[in-house]
Short mmCIF file of N, CA and C and ligand atoms in Angstrom, two decimals:
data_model
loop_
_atom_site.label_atom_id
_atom_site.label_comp_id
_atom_site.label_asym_id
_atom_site.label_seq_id
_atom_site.Cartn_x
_atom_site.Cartn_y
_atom_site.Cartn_z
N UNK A 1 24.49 7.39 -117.07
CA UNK A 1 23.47 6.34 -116.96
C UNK A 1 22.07 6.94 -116.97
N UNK A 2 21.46 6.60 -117.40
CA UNK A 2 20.02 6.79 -117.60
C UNK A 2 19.19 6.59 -116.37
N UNK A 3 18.46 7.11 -116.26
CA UNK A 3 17.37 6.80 -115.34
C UNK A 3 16.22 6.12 -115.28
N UNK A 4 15.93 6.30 -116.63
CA UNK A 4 14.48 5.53 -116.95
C UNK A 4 14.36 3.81 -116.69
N UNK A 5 16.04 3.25 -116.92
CA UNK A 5 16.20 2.00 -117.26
C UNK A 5 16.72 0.79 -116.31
N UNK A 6 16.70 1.51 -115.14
CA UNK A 6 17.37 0.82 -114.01
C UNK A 6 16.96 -0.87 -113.50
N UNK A 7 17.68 -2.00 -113.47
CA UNK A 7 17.79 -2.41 -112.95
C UNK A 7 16.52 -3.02 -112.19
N UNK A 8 15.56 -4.27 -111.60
CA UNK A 8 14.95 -4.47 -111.02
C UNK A 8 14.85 -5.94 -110.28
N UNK A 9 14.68 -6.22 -108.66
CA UNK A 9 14.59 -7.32 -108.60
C UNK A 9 13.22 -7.50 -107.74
N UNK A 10 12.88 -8.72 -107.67
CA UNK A 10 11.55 -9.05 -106.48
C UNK A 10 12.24 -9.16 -105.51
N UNK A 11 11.35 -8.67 -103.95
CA UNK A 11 11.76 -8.97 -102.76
C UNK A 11 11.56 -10.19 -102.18
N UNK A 12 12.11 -11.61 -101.95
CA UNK A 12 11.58 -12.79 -101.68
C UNK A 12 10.09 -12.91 -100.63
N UNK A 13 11.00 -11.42 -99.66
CA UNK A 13 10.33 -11.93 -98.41
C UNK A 13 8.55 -10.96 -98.96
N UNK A 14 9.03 -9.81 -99.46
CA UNK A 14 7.72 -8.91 -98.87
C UNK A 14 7.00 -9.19 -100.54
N UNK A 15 7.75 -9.53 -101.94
CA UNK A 15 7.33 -10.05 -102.94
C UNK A 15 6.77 -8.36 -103.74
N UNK A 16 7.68 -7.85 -103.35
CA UNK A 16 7.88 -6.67 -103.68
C UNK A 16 8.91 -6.52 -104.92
N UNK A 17 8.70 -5.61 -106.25
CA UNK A 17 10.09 -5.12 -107.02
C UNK A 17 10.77 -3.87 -106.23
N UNK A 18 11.53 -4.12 -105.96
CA UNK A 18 12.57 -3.17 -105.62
C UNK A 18 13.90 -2.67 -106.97
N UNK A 19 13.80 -1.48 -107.16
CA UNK A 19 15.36 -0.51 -108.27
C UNK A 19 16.19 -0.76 -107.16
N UNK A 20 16.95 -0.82 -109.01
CA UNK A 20 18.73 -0.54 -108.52
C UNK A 20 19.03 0.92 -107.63
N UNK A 21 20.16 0.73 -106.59
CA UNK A 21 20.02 1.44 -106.02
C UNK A 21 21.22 2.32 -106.18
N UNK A 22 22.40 3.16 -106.33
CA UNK A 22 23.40 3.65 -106.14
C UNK A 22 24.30 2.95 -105.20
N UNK A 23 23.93 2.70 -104.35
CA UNK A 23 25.00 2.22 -102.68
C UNK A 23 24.87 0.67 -103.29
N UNK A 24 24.04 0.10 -104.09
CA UNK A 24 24.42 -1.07 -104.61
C UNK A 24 25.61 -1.27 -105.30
N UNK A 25 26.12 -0.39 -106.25
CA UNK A 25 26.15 -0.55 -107.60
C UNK A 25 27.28 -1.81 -107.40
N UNK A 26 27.76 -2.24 -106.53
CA UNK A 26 28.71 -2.75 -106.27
C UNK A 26 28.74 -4.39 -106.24
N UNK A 27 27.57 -4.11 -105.58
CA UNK A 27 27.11 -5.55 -105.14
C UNK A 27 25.30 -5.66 -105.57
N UNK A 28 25.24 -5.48 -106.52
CA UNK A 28 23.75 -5.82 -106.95
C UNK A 28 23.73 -6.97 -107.38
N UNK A 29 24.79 -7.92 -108.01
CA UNK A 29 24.61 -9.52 -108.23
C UNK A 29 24.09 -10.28 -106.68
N UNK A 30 24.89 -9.71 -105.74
CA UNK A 30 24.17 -9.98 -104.24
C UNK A 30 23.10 -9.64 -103.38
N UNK A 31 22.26 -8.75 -104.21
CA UNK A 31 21.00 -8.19 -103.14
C UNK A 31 20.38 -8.82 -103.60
N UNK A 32 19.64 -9.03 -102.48
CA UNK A 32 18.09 -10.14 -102.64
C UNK A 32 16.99 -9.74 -102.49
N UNK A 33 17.38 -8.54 -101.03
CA UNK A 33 16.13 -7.72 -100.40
C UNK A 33 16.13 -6.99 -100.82
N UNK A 34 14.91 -6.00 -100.38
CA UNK A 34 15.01 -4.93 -100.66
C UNK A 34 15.22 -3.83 -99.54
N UNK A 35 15.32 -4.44 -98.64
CA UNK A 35 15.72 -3.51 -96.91
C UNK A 35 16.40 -4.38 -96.23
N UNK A 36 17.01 -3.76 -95.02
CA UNK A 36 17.24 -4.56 -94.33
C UNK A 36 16.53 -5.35 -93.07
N UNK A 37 15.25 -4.33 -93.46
CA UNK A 37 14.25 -5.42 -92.60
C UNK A 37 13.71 -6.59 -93.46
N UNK A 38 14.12 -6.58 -94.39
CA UNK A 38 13.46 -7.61 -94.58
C UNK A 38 14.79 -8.86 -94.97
N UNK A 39 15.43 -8.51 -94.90
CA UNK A 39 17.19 -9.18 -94.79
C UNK A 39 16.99 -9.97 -93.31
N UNK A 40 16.34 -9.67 -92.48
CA UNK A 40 16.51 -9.62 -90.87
C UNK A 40 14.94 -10.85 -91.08
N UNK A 41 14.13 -10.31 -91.54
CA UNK A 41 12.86 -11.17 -92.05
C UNK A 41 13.73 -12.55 -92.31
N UNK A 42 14.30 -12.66 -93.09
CA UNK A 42 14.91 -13.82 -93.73
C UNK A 42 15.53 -14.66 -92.86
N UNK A 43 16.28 -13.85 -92.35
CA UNK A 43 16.81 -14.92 -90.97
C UNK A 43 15.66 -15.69 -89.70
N UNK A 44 14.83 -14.66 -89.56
CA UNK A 44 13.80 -14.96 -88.59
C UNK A 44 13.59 -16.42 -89.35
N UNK A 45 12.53 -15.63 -90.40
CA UNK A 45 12.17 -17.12 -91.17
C UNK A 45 12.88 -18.84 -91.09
N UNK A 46 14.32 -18.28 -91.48
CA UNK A 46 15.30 -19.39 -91.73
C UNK A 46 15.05 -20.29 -90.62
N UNK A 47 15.05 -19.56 -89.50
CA UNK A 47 15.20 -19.89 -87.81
C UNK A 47 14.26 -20.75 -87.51
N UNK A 48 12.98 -19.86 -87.66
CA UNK A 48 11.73 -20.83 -88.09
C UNK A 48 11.66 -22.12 -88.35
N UNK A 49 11.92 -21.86 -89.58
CA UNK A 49 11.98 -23.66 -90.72
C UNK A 49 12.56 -24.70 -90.30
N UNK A 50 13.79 -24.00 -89.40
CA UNK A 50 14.88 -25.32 -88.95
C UNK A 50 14.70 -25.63 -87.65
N UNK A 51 13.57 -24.96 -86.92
CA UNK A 51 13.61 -25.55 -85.14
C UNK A 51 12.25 -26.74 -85.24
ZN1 LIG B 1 11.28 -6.75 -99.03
#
């Protein structure tokens, strides 16, 4: 695999592009974030919206 050509998504929360990562390769149809702080962001948020 190449390197130059990897893979890219936006971070919802921080609106960041974040690369494909290796420890993804598995589940990159499922990442959203790009950390898990900001995975943890998301929930806060969620929590937020609905109280
Ligand atoms: Zn992020």
């Amino acid at each position: 695999m190449k390197k130059e050509h990897l893979p890219q998504k936006i971070c919802p929360i921080c609106s960041r592009p974040f690369t494909w990562r290796k420890k993804w390769e598995r589940v990159w149809d499922d990442v959203k974030y790009c950390s898990e702080r900001c995975r943890r962001n998301k929930q806060k948020a969620l929590t937020k919206a609905t109280s």
